[in-house]
Amino acid sequence: MVGADPTGREQLRTALIACGADLTHFEDTDLDKLWVGRYRNVSSLLEDATWRGLSAAGLPPGLVDQILALQGRAASAAGAAGGPDTSHAYMRLALAGAPPQPPGCSGSSSAVLLSGGGNNLQQQLAQHLDQPLAVKLPVGRGLSRDALNSSSELLDYVQEQPLHGLGADARRLTVLMTSVLTGVFEDCWSGAAGSADDLLSGAATVARLRPDFLFWVCNALLFKGEEKAQASALQDAVKELTDKMATSWDPALLPGASMPCMLAYAAAGNVAQFFALVRRDARTVTAAPITGRVDISQPLGRVKVVHYTLKVLQLMAQYAPDAPSIPLALGGMIKAVGSGGKVRSTVVMFQDFVLKRVEEFKDQPGSVMGYDELAELYAALDRARCPNLTRLHGGVIRLERAALVLHLQPVGLPMHGPPETEGALRQALRGVLTAVAALHRAGFVHRDIRWPNVIRLPAAASPSPALPPAAGSPDTFVLIDLEHAARADCRVDCRQPPRTLGSWPDAAALLDPTTGAFTRQSDLRLVAGLMAYLPFSLSDSGVRLQQDLASGRIASADAALAHEWLLATG
């Protein structure tokens, strides 16, 4: 590496080995990355090392793990000697250790989550949350004395240490725990409140449908909470834990994946309690207590809540390596941001429907229809019942001040680009053209046909709750996002802003050359665009279909569906 200091690198290697590192399998260039960076000696490395920073430096994971292990041992030794530690190492130590395994389980330490609820699951989780952390939580020396005198049991969870000499993160952790213990909270987590607001923000509709607290691991919703103002409403909070989003993901969108149990807490007034949400059958979810009720008006109760939360996070960390790949987070909010960082729309996925909120609906660029016409369009689609077109769920469409709120179905996986094979492309195009044909028969055009506005329902899912999936049925592709639709006979000239959509590839080639109107043929030209930039070579028949759609030689979507390429199998 240019600029590396071989002498310094060897000094660092010697010092790391002296601390207990095994560097046999790592190259000199890996140590060069540390030496020419900010870490000029082992002390500075162990004081400031983080997994994120070391990984960003391009170090092999094995070397990162060794350095963090050394950092953890250094922190443990410093704490035992009464000296300061570094917070990253401290928290890694606090969360170290494997969760319990139900009887009969072997292998992954996350089996307690993967089990989905065995006979002893509740007992196993309760025992785990009662176990001590690898290190006690730090509180400020002297500042916590009165609170510590309130219960001798507190010394099982916390230890005093001086605030001076601590790094910034370690100090924040100690100040936070001191606030938890004393009940006097300071603004020690700058920016944290904003992050929480972002997580739980949105329309009142979302607040009523989503739990008050959400925690995902790899897009799997594994920990949630419900909070009420009055202590008498605790049972209401517990009931909402089982009623609101009581599954980690939509199982129809991830067929065959083992569903873990979900952990949760309920809080009402000054009372809090932790639960495991266990699915007893396809329809029944029960909230099994895994802690007793704690009084958060008392120091011991507040410290126990932190302790239980860290024990839950320990389980989450153990589960993460085995988590399946989930493309959409149940309850997660996806924001579309426009110029200046202004939020244009938000989408929240629930198991049965998608909640979409379009801000400043009447001022959306490219729109040509108002609210009344859009409501008429969705009413027409409800009558058509086309499985390849998005529809309203429960008939919900309304204006909240200037925002359009929609509940939409079905829930599917977004297509970020074309399928990987010609057979899958053929199936997707059948679905899109079926949707376009139904839309055209209803007297409307879509105007924004592109892959991000197509979703896929795996064969195990159904496009309608009233229609169970047929055995061996192929995936279903659904055309969504109708906010830019228009009446098929609309004569508005769309060649210039604000009627032009930024997603159009070539407005001049797309629109009627005389009037500039968007027509049914314009939709078919957009469908032709779905057949461009493919990760494979399209067959001759497919090329002919694309050319015929793009040139307007195919009269309608129904006629396109009769093309030989779409009638072929495979």
Coordinates of C-alpha atoms in Angstrom, one line a residue:
M1 CA 0.0 0.0 0.0
V2 CA 1.4 3.4 -1.0
G3 CA 2.4 5.4 2.0
A4 CA 2.4 2.5 4.4
D5 CA 5.1 2.4 7.1
P6 CA 6.5 -1.1 7.4
T7 CA 8.1 -0.4 10.7
G8 CA 4.9 1.0 12.2
R9 CA 2.9 -1.9 10.7
E10 CA 5.3 -4.4 12.4
Q11 CA 5.0 -2.5 15.7
L12 CA 1.2 -2.8 15.5
R13 CA 1.4 -6.5 14.6
T14 CA 3.7 -7.2 17.5
A15 CA 1.5 -5.2 19.9
L16 CA -1.7 -7.0 18.7
I17 CA -0.1 -10.4 19.1
A18 CA 1.1 -9.5 22.6
C19 CA -2.6 -8.6 23.4
G20 CA -3.7 -12.1 22.2
A21 CA -4.5 -11.7 18.5
D22 CA -3.8 -14.4 16.0
L23 CA -2.7 -12.7 12.8
T24 CA -1.4 -15.8 11.0
H25 CA -3.9 -15.7 8.2
F26 CA -4.0 -11.9 7.6
E27 CA -1.9 -9.9 5.1
D28 CA 0.4 -7.0 5.8
T29 CA -1.9 -4.8 3.7
D30 CA -4.7 -5.3 6.3
L31 CA -2.5 -3.9 9.0
D32 CA -1.4 -1.1 6.7
K33 CA -5.0 0.0 6.5
L34 CA -5.0 0.5 10.3
W35 CA -1.5 2.0 10.5
V36 CA -1.9 4.6 7.8
G37 CA -5.3 5.5 9.2
R38 CA -6.1 6.9 12.6
Y39 CA -4.8 4.0 14.7
R40 CA -1.1 4.6 15.4
N41 CA -0.9 2.2 18.3
V42 CA -2.9 -0.5 20.0
S43 CA -4.2 1.8 22.7
S44 CA -5.9 4.2 20.3
L45 CA -7.3 1.2 18.3
L46 CA -8.9 -0.4 21.3
E47 CA -10.2 2.9 22.7
D48 CA -11.9 3.9 19.5
A49 CA -12.6 0.7 17.4
T50 CA -16.1 0.0 16.1
W51 CA -17.3 -2.8 13.9
R52 CA -18.7 -0.3 11.4
G53 CA -15.5 1.8 11.2
L54 CA -13.3 -1.2 10.9
S55 CA -15.4 -2.9 8.3
A56 CA -15.6 0.4 6.3
A57 CA -11.8 0.3 6.3
G58 CA -12.0 -2.9 4.2
L59 CA -10.7 -5.2 6.9
P60 CA -11.5 -9.0 6.7
P61 CA -14.4 -9.8 9.1
G62 CA -12.1 -12.3 11.0
L63 CA -9.6 -9.5 11.8
V64 CA -12.5 -7.1 12.8
D65 CA -13.9 -9.7 15.2
Q66 CA -10.4 -10.3 16.8
I67 CA -9.9 -6.6 17.3
L68 CA -13.3 -6.1 18.9
A69 CA -12.7 -9.1 21.1
L70 CA -9.5 -7.5 22.3
Q71 CA -11.3 -4.3 22.8
G72 CA -14.0 -6.1 24.9
R73 CA -11.3 -7.7 27.1
A74 CA -9.6 -4.4 27.6
A75 CA -12.9 -2.8 28.6
S76 CA -13.7 -5.7 31.0
A77 CA -10.3 -5.4 32.6
A78 CA -10.6 -1.6 33.0
G79 CA -14.0 -2.0 34.6
A80 CA -12.8 -4.6 37.0
A81 CA -10.0 -2.2 38.1
G82 CA -12.5 0.6 38.6
G83 CA -11.3 2.5 35.6
P84 CA -13.2 3.9 32.6
D85 CA -14.1 1.8 29.6
T86 CA -15.2 2.4 26.0
S87 CA -18.9 2.2 25.3
H88 CA -18.8 0.1 22.1
A89 CA -16.9 -2.6 23.9
Y90 CA -18.9 -2.3 27.0
M91 CA -22.2 -2.8 25.2
R92 CA -20.8 -5.7 23.1
L93 CA -19.9 -7.3 26.4
A94 CA -23.3 -6.5 27.9
L95 CA -25.0 -8.2 25.0
A96 CA -22.6 -11.2 24.7
G97 CA -23.8 -14.7 25.3
A98 CA -26.2 -17.1 23.7
P99 CA -29.9 -17.2 24.3
P100 CA -31.5 -20.4 25.7
Q101 CA -32.5 -23.3 23.4
P102 CA -35.7 -25.2 23.9
P103 CA -35.3 -28.9 24.7
G104 CA -34.7 -30.9 21.6
C105 CA -33.2 -28.0 19.6
S106 CA -29.6 -27.9 18.4
G107 CA -27.4 -25.8 16.2
S108 CA -28.2 -22.1 15.9
S109 CA -28.5 -20.2 19.1
S110 CA -31.5 -18.4 17.7
A111 CA -33.6 -21.6 17.8
V112 CA -35.7 -20.0 20.6
L113 CA -37.0 -17.5 18.1
L114 CA -37.1 -19.9 15.1
S115 CA -39.1 -22.5 17.1
G116 CA -42.3 -20.4 16.7
G117 CA -43.5 -21.5 20.1
G118 CA -42.9 -24.8 21.8
N119 CA -44.2 -26.1 25.1
N120 CA -41.4 -24.5 27.1
L121 CA -40.9 -21.4 25.0
Q122 CA -42.5 -19.0 27.6
Q123 CA -40.4 -20.5 30.4
Q124 CA -37.2 -20.4 28.4
L125 CA -37.7 -16.7 27.4
A126 CA -38.6 -15.8 31.0
Q127 CA -35.4 -17.4 32.3
H128 CA -33.4 -15.6 29.6
L129 CA -34.7 -12.2 30.5
D130 CA -34.0 -12.8 34.2
Q131 CA -30.3 -13.8 33.6
P132 CA -27.7 -11.1 34.3
L133 CA -25.9 -9.3 31.5
A134 CA -22.3 -10.0 31.0
V135 CA -21.5 -6.7 32.7
K136 CA -23.5 -4.4 35.0
L137 CA -24.9 -1.2 33.6
P138 CA -22.9 2.0 34.5
V139 CA -24.4 4.8 36.6
G140 CA -22.7 8.0 37.8
R141 CA -20.8 7.7 41.1
G142 CA -22.4 9.8 43.8
L143 CA -25.2 11.0 41.6
S144 CA -27.1 7.7 42.1
R145 CA -26.6 7.1 45.8
D146 CA -30.1 8.1 47.0
A147 CA -31.8 6.0 44.3
L148 CA -29.5 3.0 45.0
N149 CA -30.5 3.1 48.6
S150 CA -34.1 2.5 47.6
S151 CA -33.5 -1.2 46.8
S152 CA -30.6 -3.5 47.5
E153 CA -31.7 -5.5 44.3
L154 CA -30.5 -2.6 42.2
L155 CA -26.9 -3.7 42.7
D156 CA -27.7 -6.8 40.7
Y157 CA -28.1 -4.6 37.7
V158 CA -26.0 -1.5 37.9
Q159 CA -22.6 -0.4 39.2
E160 CA -21.2 3.1 40.0
Q161 CA -18.4 4.6 38.0
P162 CA -17.0 8.2 37.7
L163 CA -18.1 10.3 34.7
H164 CA -14.7 11.9 34.2
G165 CA -12.3 10.3 31.8
L166 CA -15.0 8.6 29.8
G167 CA -15.3 8.8 26.0
A168 CA -18.3 10.6 24.6
D169 CA -20.4 7.5 24.0
A170 CA -19.5 5.9 27.3
R171 CA -20.4 9.1 29.0
R172 CA -23.8 9.3 27.2
L173 CA -24.5 5.7 28.3
T174 CA -23.6 6.4 31.9
V175 CA -25.7 9.6 31.9
L176 CA -28.6 7.8 30.4
M177 CA -28.5 5.0 33.0
T178 CA -28.2 7.6 35.8
S179 CA -31.3 9.3 34.4
V180 CA -33.1 6.0 34.3
L181 CA -32.1 5.3 37.9
T182 CA -32.9 8.7 39.4
G183 CA -35.9 9.5 37.2
V184 CA -34.4 12.8 36.3
F185 CA -34.0 12.7 32.5
E186 CA -31.6 15.0 30.6
D187 CA -31.3 15.6 26.9
C188 CA -28.3 13.2 26.7
W189 CA -29.3 11.6 23.4
S190 CA -29.2 14.5 21.0
G191 CA -31.3 13.7 17.9
A192 CA -32.8 10.5 19.4
A193 CA -36.3 12.1 19.8
G194 CA -36.3 13.1 16.1
S195 CA -35.5 9.5 15.1
A196 CA -38.3 8.2 17.2
D197 CA -40.7 10.8 15.7
D198 CA -39.7 9.7 12.2
L199 CA -40.4 6.0 13.1
L200 CA -43.8 6.6 14.5
S201 CA -44.9 9.6 12.4
G202 CA -47.6 9.7 9.8
A203 CA -51.4 10.1 9.6
A204 CA -53.6 9.3 12.5
T205 CA -54.8 6.3 10.5
V206 CA -51.3 4.8 10.7
A207 CA -51.1 5.5 14.4
R208 CA -54.3 3.6 15.0
L209 CA -53.2 0.6 12.9
R210 CA -49.5 0.3 13.9
P211 CA -48.1 -0.6 17.3
D212 CA -46.6 2.4 19.2
F213 CA -43.1 0.9 19.0
L214 CA -41.6 -1.2 16.2
F215 CA -38.3 -3.0 16.0
W216 CA -37.2 -4.9 12.9
V217 CA -34.3 -7.3 12.2
C218 CA -33.6 -7.7 8.5
N219 CA -37.1 -6.5 7.8
A220 CA -38.7 -9.1 10.2
L221 CA -40.8 -7.4 12.8
L222 CA -39.6 -9.1 16.0
F223 CA -40.2 -6.7 18.8
K224 CA -43.1 -4.2 19.3
G225 CA -44.9 -2.3 22.1
E226 CA -48.2 -0.7 23.0
E227 CA -48.6 2.1 25.4
K228 CA -51.6 3.6 27.2
A229 CA -51.9 6.6 29.5
Q230 CA -53.9 5.0 32.3
A231 CA -52.7 2.0 34.3
S232 CA -56.3 0.6 34.1
A233 CA -55.8 0.2 30.3
L234 CA -53.0 -2.4 30.5
Q235 CA -55.2 -5.2 29.3
D236 CA -56.3 -3.0 26.4
A237 CA -52.6 -2.6 25.5
V238 CA -52.1 -6.4 25.7
K239 CA -55.0 -7.1 23.5
E240 CA -53.7 -4.6 20.9
L241 CA -50.4 -6.5 20.9
T242 CA -52.2 -9.6 19.5
D243 CA -54.5 -7.6 17.3
K244 CA -52.1 -5.3 15.5
M245 CA -49.6 -6.9 13.1
A246 CA -49.2 -10.0 15.2
T247 CA -47.0 -11.7 12.6
S248 CA -43.3 -11.0 11.7
W249 CA -44.0 -10.9 7.9
D250 CA -46.7 -11.7 5.5
P251 CA -46.3 -15.5 5.2
A252 CA -47.9 -15.6 1.7
L253 CA -45.0 -13.4 0.4
L254 CA -42.3 -15.6 1.9
P255 CA -43.6 -19.2 1.4
G256 CA -41.7 -21.9 3.3
A257 CA -39.8 -19.6 5.7
S258 CA -40.0 -20.5 9.4
M259 CA -42.0 -17.9 11.3
P260 CA -40.4 -16.8 14.6
C261 CA -42.4 -15.8 17.6
M262 CA -42.5 -12.1 18.3
L263 CA -41.5 -10.3 21.5
A264 CA -43.4 -7.4 22.8
Y265 CA -44.1 -5.1 25.8
A266 CA -47.3 -3.4 27.1
A267 CA -47.1 -0.2 29.2
A268 CA -50.0 1.6 30.8
G269 CA -49.5 4.4 33.3
N270 CA -46.6 3.3 35.5
V271 CA -46.9 -0.4 34.8
A272 CA -45.0 -2.3 32.1
Q273 CA -44.7 -6.0 31.2
F274 CA -43.0 -8.0 28.5
F275 CA -44.6 -10.8 26.4
A276 CA -44.0 -13.5 23.8
L277 CA -46.6 -13.4 21.1
V278 CA -47.2 -17.1 20.2
R279 CA -49.3 -18.3 17.3
R280 CA -51.5 -21.2 18.4
D281 CA -53.1 -21.7 15.0
A282 CA -53.8 -19.8 11.8
R283 CA -56.0 -17.3 13.5
T284 CA -55.1 -17.3 17.2
V285 CA -52.2 -15.4 18.7
T286 CA -51.7 -15.2 22.5
A287 CA -49.6 -12.9 24.6
A288 CA -47.7 -15.1 27.0
P289 CA -46.0 -13.1 29.9
I290 CA -42.3 -13.5 30.1
T291 CA -41.7 -11.0 32.9
G292 CA -43.8 -9.9 35.9
R293 CA -45.3 -6.4 36.0
V294 CA -42.8 -3.7 36.9
D295 CA -43.5 -0.3 38.4
I296 CA -41.6 2.3 36.3
S297 CA -42.3 5.0 38.9
Q298 CA -39.6 3.3 41.0
P299 CA -35.9 3.1 40.2
L300 CA -35.8 -0.7 40.3
G301 CA -38.7 -0.9 37.8
R302 CA -37.1 1.5 35.4
V303 CA -33.7 -0.3 35.5
K304 CA -35.5 -3.7 35.0
V305 CA -37.1 -2.3 31.8
V306 CA -33.7 -1.4 30.4
H307 CA -32.3 -4.8 31.5
Y308 CA -35.2 -6.7 29.8
T309 CA -34.9 -4.6 26.7
L310 CA -31.2 -5.4 26.4
K311 CA -31.9 -9.1 26.9
V312 CA -34.5 -8.8 24.1
L313 CA -31.9 -7.1 21.9
Q314 CA -29.5 -9.9 22.7
L315 CA -32.0 -12.4 21.2
M316 CA -32.4 -10.1 18.2
A317 CA -28.7 -10.1 17.6
Q318 CA -28.5 -13.8 17.8
Y319 CA -31.4 -14.2 15.4
A320 CA -30.0 -11.8 12.7
P321 CA -27.6 -14.3 11.0
D322 CA -30.4 -16.8 10.4
A323 CA -33.1 -14.2 9.4
P324 CA -34.6 -14.8 5.9
S325 CA -34.3 -12.2 3.2
I326 CA -37.5 -10.2 3.5
P327 CA -38.0 -7.5 0.9
L328 CA -40.7 -5.5 2.7
A329 CA -40.9 -4.6 6.4
L330 CA -44.4 -5.2 7.8
G331 CA -45.4 -1.9 9.4
G332 CA -42.4 -0.1 7.9
M333 CA -43.0 3.3 6.3
I334 CA -41.5 4.0 2.9
K335 CA -41.2 7.7 2.0
A336 CA -41.0 9.2 -1.5
V337 CA -39.1 12.5 -1.2
G338 CA -39.3 15.3 -3.7
S339 CA -37.1 18.4 -4.3
G340 CA -36.0 20.1 -1.2
G341 CA -36.4 17.0 0.9
K342 CA -40.2 17.4 1.1
V343 CA -42.1 14.2 1.5
R344 CA -44.4 13.6 -1.5
S345 CA -46.0 10.3 -0.4
T346 CA -45.7 7.5 2.2
V347 CA -46.5 3.8 2.0
V348 CA -47.0 1.4 4.9
M349 CA -47.5 -2.3 4.4
F350 CA -49.9 -4.3 6.5
Q351 CA -50.6 -8.0 6.1
D352 CA -53.9 -7.4 4.3
F353 CA -53.5 -4.1 2.6
V354 CA -51.1 -1.2 1.8
L355 CA -51.8 2.2 3.3
K356 CA -50.8 5.0 0.9
R357 CA -50.8 8.7 1.6
V358 CA -50.2 11.2 -1.2
E359 CA -49.4 14.7 0.1
E360 CA -50.7 17.7 -1.7
F361 CA -52.6 15.5 -4.1
K362 CA -54.1 18.1 -6.3
D363 CA -50.6 19.6 -6.9
Q364 CA -48.9 16.3 -7.9
P365 CA -46.8 16.9 -11.1
G366 CA -48.3 15.2 -14.1
S367 CA -51.7 14.6 -12.7
V368 CA -54.8 15.3 -14.8
M369 CA -57.6 13.9 -12.6
G370 CA -59.0 15.2 -9.4
Y371 CA -60.2 13.3 -6.4
D372 CA -63.8 12.7 -7.6
E373 CA -62.6 11.1 -10.9
L374 CA -60.1 9.0 -9.1
A375 CA -62.8 7.7 -6.7
E376 CA -64.9 6.9 -9.8
L377 CA -62.0 5.0 -11.3
Y378 CA -61.5 2.8 -8.2
A379 CA -65.3 2.2 -8.0
A380 CA -65.1 0.9 -11.6
L381 CA -62.2 -1.3 -10.8
D382 CA -64.0 -2.8 -7.8
R383 CA -66.8 -3.8 -10.2
A384 CA -64.3 -5.2 -12.7
R385 CA -62.5 -7.4 -10.1
C386 CA -59.5 -7.8 -12.3
P387 CA -56.9 -9.8 -10.3
N388 CA -54.0 -8.0 -12.1
L389 CA -55.1 -4.5 -11.1
T390 CA -54.8 -2.9 -7.7
R391 CA -58.1 -2.2 -5.9
L392 CA -59.3 -0.5 -2.7
H393 CA -59.3 -2.5 0.5
G394 CA -62.5 -1.9 2.4
G395 CA -63.5 0.9 0.0
V396 CA -61.1 3.3 1.8
I397 CA -60.3 6.4 -0.3
R398 CA -60.6 9.9 1.2
L399 CA -59.0 13.3 1.4
E400 CA -57.4 14.4 4.7
R401 CA -57.1 18.1 4.2
A402 CA -54.8 18.2 1.1
A403 CA -53.6 14.5 1.4
L404 CA -55.1 11.6 -0.5
V405 CA -55.4 8.4 1.7
L406 CA -55.9 5.0 0.1
H407 CA -56.1 1.4 1.5
L408 CA -55.0 -0.8 -1.4
Q409 CA -54.9 -4.5 -2.1
P410 CA -53.3 -6.9 -2.8
V411 CA -50.0 -6.8 -1.0
G412 CA -47.2 -8.0 -3.2
L413 CA -43.4 -7.7 -3.8
P414 CA -42.3 -4.7 -5.8
M415 CA -40.6 -5.3 -9.2
H416 CA -37.5 -3.1 -9.3
G417 CA -36.7 -4.2 -12.8
P418 CA -37.5 -6.8 -15.4
P419 CA -37.6 -10.5 -14.6
E420 CA -34.4 -12.6 -15.1
T421 CA -35.8 -15.0 -17.7
E422 CA -38.0 -14.7 -20.8
G423 CA -40.5 -17.1 -19.4
A424 CA -41.0 -14.9 -16.3
L425 CA -41.1 -11.8 -18.5
R426 CA -43.9 -13.4 -20.5
Q427 CA -45.9 -14.1 -17.4
A428 CA -45.4 -10.6 -16.1
L429 CA -46.4 -9.0 -19.4
R430 CA -49.6 -11.2 -19.5
G431 CA -50.5 -9.8 -16.1
V432 CA -49.8 -6.2 -17.1
L433 CA -51.6 -6.3 -20.4
T434 CA -54.6 -8.0 -18.6
A435 CA -54.7 -5.1 -16.2
V436 CA -54.4 -2.5 -19.0
A437 CA -57.2 -4.2 -20.9
A438 CA -59.5 -4.0 -17.9
L439 CA -58.5 -0.4 -17.3
H440 CA -59.2 0.5 -20.9
R441 CA -62.6 -1.2 -20.9
A442 CA -63.5 0.9 -17.8
G443 CA -62.7 4.0 -19.8
F444 CA -59.4 5.0 -18.3
V445 CA -55.6 5.0 -19.2
H446 CA -52.8 4.3 -16.7
R447 CA -50.1 6.8 -17.9
D448 CA -47.3 5.5 -15.7
I449 CA -46.6 1.9 -16.6
R450 CA -43.1 0.9 -15.5
W451 CA -41.5 -1.8 -13.5
P452 CA -41.7 0.0 -10.1
N453 CA -45.5 0.1 -10.6
V454 CA -45.7 -3.6 -11.0
I455 CA -45.9 -6.0 -8.0
R456 CA -45.5 -9.8 -7.9
L457 CA -47.6 -12.2 -5.8
P458 CA -45.8 -15.5 -5.3
A459 CA -47.7 -18.5 -6.3
A460 CA -48.5 -19.3 -2.6
A461 CA -50.3 -15.9 -2.3
S462 CA -53.7 -15.0 -3.7
P463 CA -54.6 -11.8 -5.6
S464 CA -57.9 -11.7 -3.6
P465 CA -58.8 -12.8 0.0
A466 CA -61.9 -14.4 -1.5
L467 CA -59.9 -16.4 -4.1
P468 CA -57.6 -19.1 -2.6
P469 CA -54.5 -19.8 -4.7
A470 CA -54.8 -22.7 -7.1
A471 CA -52.4 -25.6 -6.6
G472 CA -49.4 -25.2 -8.9
S473 CA -50.5 -21.7 -10.0
P474 CA -47.9 -19.3 -11.4
D475 CA -47.0 -16.0 -9.8
T476 CA -49.5 -13.2 -10.3
F477 CA -48.3 -9.8 -11.5
V478 CA -50.4 -6.7 -10.5
L479 CA -50.4 -3.2 -12.0
I480 CA -50.5 -0.5 -9.2
D481 CA -50.2 3.2 -8.7
L482 CA -53.2 4.8 -10.4
E483 CA -52.8 8.4 -9.1
H484 CA -51.6 9.6 -12.5
A485 CA -54.4 7.8 -14.5
A486 CA -56.8 9.7 -16.7
R487 CA -60.0 9.2 -18.6
A488 CA -59.3 7.5 -21.9
D489 CA -61.1 10.3 -23.8
C490 CA -59.2 13.1 -22.0
R491 CA -57.9 15.6 -24.6
V492 CA -55.5 17.5 -22.3
D493 CA -52.2 18.3 -24.1
C494 CA -49.5 16.5 -22.1
R495 CA -46.5 17.6 -24.2
Q496 CA -45.5 20.3 -21.7
P497 CA -45.2 20.5 -17.9
P498 CA -47.0 20.3 -15.6
R499 CA -48.9 17.5 -17.5
T500 CA -45.8 15.6 -18.5
L501 CA -44.6 12.8 -16.3
G502 CA -40.9 12.7 -15.5
S503 CA -41.0 8.9 -15.9
W504 CA -41.9 9.0 -19.6
P505 CA -39.1 7.9 -21.9
D506 CA -40.0 10.2 -24.8
A507 CA -43.2 12.3 -24.6
A508 CA -43.1 13.2 -28.3
A509 CA -43.1 9.5 -29.4
L510 CA -45.6 8.5 -26.7
L511 CA -48.4 11.1 -27.2
D512 CA -50.8 11.8 -30.0
P513 CA -48.7 13.7 -32.5
T514 CA -51.6 16.1 -33.3
T515 CA -53.2 16.9 -30.0
G516 CA -50.6 15.8 -27.5
A517 CA -53.2 13.7 -25.7
F518 CA -52.3 10.5 -23.8
T519 CA -54.3 7.7 -25.5
R520 CA -54.8 3.9 -25.1
Q521 CA -52.0 3.5 -27.6
S522 CA -49.7 5.5 -25.3
D523 CA -50.2 2.9 -22.6
L524 CA -49.3 0.1 -25.1
R525 CA -46.1 2.0 -25.9
L526 CA -45.2 2.1 -22.2
V527 CA -45.8 -1.6 -22.1
A528 CA -43.3 -1.9 -24.9
G529 CA -40.8 -0.1 -22.7
L530 CA -41.0 -3.0 -20.2
M531 CA -39.5 -5.2 -22.8
A532 CA -36.3 -3.0 -23.2
Y533 CA -33.0 -3.3 -21.3
L534 CA -33.4 -6.9 -20.4
P535 CA -30.8 -9.1 -18.7
F536 CA -31.2 -11.7 -21.6
S537 CA -31.7 -11.7 -25.4
L538 CA -35.4 -11.6 -26.4
S539 CA -36.6 -14.2 -28.9
D540 CA -37.5 -13.1 -32.4
S541 CA -41.3 -13.4 -31.5
G542 CA -40.8 -11.3 -28.4
V543 CA -38.9 -8.7 -30.5
R544 CA -41.8 -8.5 -32.9
L545 CA -44.3 -7.9 -30.1
Q546 CA -42.2 -5.2 -28.7
Q547 CA -41.8 -3.5 -32.0
D548 CA -45.6 -3.8 -32.8
L549 CA -46.5 -2.3 -29.4
A550 CA -44.0 0.6 -29.8
S551 CA -45.1 1.5 -33.3
G552 CA -48.9 1.3 -32.6
R553 CA -49.4 -1.6 -35.0
I554 CA -51.4 -3.5 -32.3
A555 CA -54.8 -2.0 -31.9
S556 CA -55.6 -2.8 -28.2
A557 CA -54.4 -4.6 -25.1
D558 CA -56.8 -7.4 -25.8
A559 CA -55.2 -7.8 -29.3
A560 CA -51.8 -7.8 -27.7
L561 CA -52.8 -10.7 -25.4
A562 CA -53.5 -12.8 -28.5
H563 CA -49.9 -12.4 -29.8
E564 CA -48.1 -15.6 -30.4
W565 CA -45.3 -14.7 -28.0
L566 CA -47.7 -14.3 -25.1
L567 CA -49.6 -17.5 -26.0
A568 CA -46.4 -19.5 -25.9
T569 CA -45.7 -21.7 -22.9
G570 CA -42.5 -21.7 -20.8

